[in-house]
Amino acid sequence: RLEVIIDGAGNYVVAKQALADNRLETLRAVLAQQAAGDPSQPLIISADATTPYQAVIKAMDAASQVGLVNISFATELPLSAGG
């Protein structure tokens, strides 16, 4: 399964690798490579309460553009300053 993790600054991590930038084109290219032509592959978008809404929408757009349709969401509590 694929997972896109989005942090509070809107940065993306896919397959445990941070993306070089936050552009839609970059995220789309990485998702296409990871999906390897299998649009039925499940995709989990993980974000916490501090993640910008637009970053989640961008991840959904990128997934849609590469044909991924089995998308689910995971939410996490934001980390406190004390750990």
Coordinates of C-alpha atoms in Angstrom, one line a residue:
R1 CA 0.0 0.0 0.0
L2 CA 1.0 3.6 -0.6
E3 CA 1.1 6.2 2.1
V4 CA 1.4 10.0 1.8
I5 CA 2.3 11.6 5.1
I6 CA 1.8 15.4 5.3
D7 CA 3.3 17.4 8.1
G8 CA 2.1 20.6 9.7
A9 CA 4.2 22.7 7.2
G10 CA 2.6 20.9 4.2
N11 CA 5.7 18.8 3.4
Y12 CA 5.1 15.4 1.9
V13 CA 6.7 12.0 2.6
V14 CA 6.0 9.1 0.3
A15 CA 7.5 5.6 0.7
K16 CA 9.5 7.0 3.7
Q17 CA 11.2 9.5 1.5
A18 CA 10.7 13.3 1.9
L19 CA 9.9 14.9 -1.4
A20 CA 12.3 17.5 -2.8
D21 CA 9.5 20.1 -3.0
N22 CA 5.7 20.5 -2.4
R23 CA 4.7 20.9 -6.0
L24 CA 1.7 19.0 -7.4
E25 CA 3.9 17.8 -10.3
T26 CA 6.5 16.3 -8.0
L27 CA 3.9 14.5 -5.8
R28 CA 2.1 13.2 -8.9
A29 CA 5.3 11.8 -10.4
V30 CA 6.3 10.1 -7.2
L31 CA 2.8 8.6 -6.8
A32 CA 2.8 7.4 -10.4
Q33 CA 6.1 5.7 -9.9
Q34 CA 5.1 4.1 -6.6
A35 CA 1.7 2.9 -8.0
A36 CA 3.5 1.2 -10.9
G37 CA 0.4 1.3 -13.0
D38 CA -1.9 -0.3 -10.4
P39 CA -4.8 2.1 -9.8
S40 CA -6.4 -0.4 -7.4
Q41 CA -3.5 0.0 -5.0
P42 CA -4.7 1.5 -1.7
L43 CA -3.5 4.9 -0.8
I44 CA -3.5 6.3 2.8
I45 CA -3.2 10.0 3.3
S46 CA -1.9 10.7 6.8
A47 CA -2.2 14.2 8.3
D48 CA -2.5 15.8 11.7
A49 CA -4.6 18.7 12.9
T50 CA -1.9 21.2 12.0
T51 CA -1.6 20.1 8.4
P52 CA -2.9 22.8 5.9
Y53 CA -6.1 21.8 4.3
Q54 CA -4.7 22.7 0.9
A55 CA -1.9 20.2 1.3
V56 CA -4.4 17.4 1.8
I57 CA -6.4 18.6 -1.3
K58 CA -3.2 18.6 -3.3
A59 CA -2.5 15.0 -2.3
M60 CA -6.0 14.0 -3.3
D61 CA -5.6 15.8 -6.7
A62 CA -2.3 14.1 -7.4
A63 CA -3.7 10.7 -6.5
S64 CA -6.7 11.3 -8.8
Q65 CA -4.5 12.4 -11.7
V66 CA -2.5 9.1 -11.6
G67 CA -5.7 7.1 -11.4
L68 CA -5.6 6.0 -7.7
V69 CA -9.2 5.5 -6.5
N70 CA -8.8 3.5 -3.3
I71 CA -8.0 6.4 -1.0
S72 CA -8.4 6.5 2.8
F73 CA -7.4 9.0 5.4
A74 CA -5.6 8.7 8.7
T75 CA -5.4 11.5 11.2
E76 CA -3.0 11.9 14.0
L77 CA -2.9 14.2 17.0
P78 CA -0.3 17.0 16.7
L79 CA 2.8 16.4 18.7
S80 CA 3.2 18.5 21.8
A81 CA 6.2 20.7 22.3
G82 CA 7.2 18.5 25.2
G83 CA 7.3 15.3 23.1

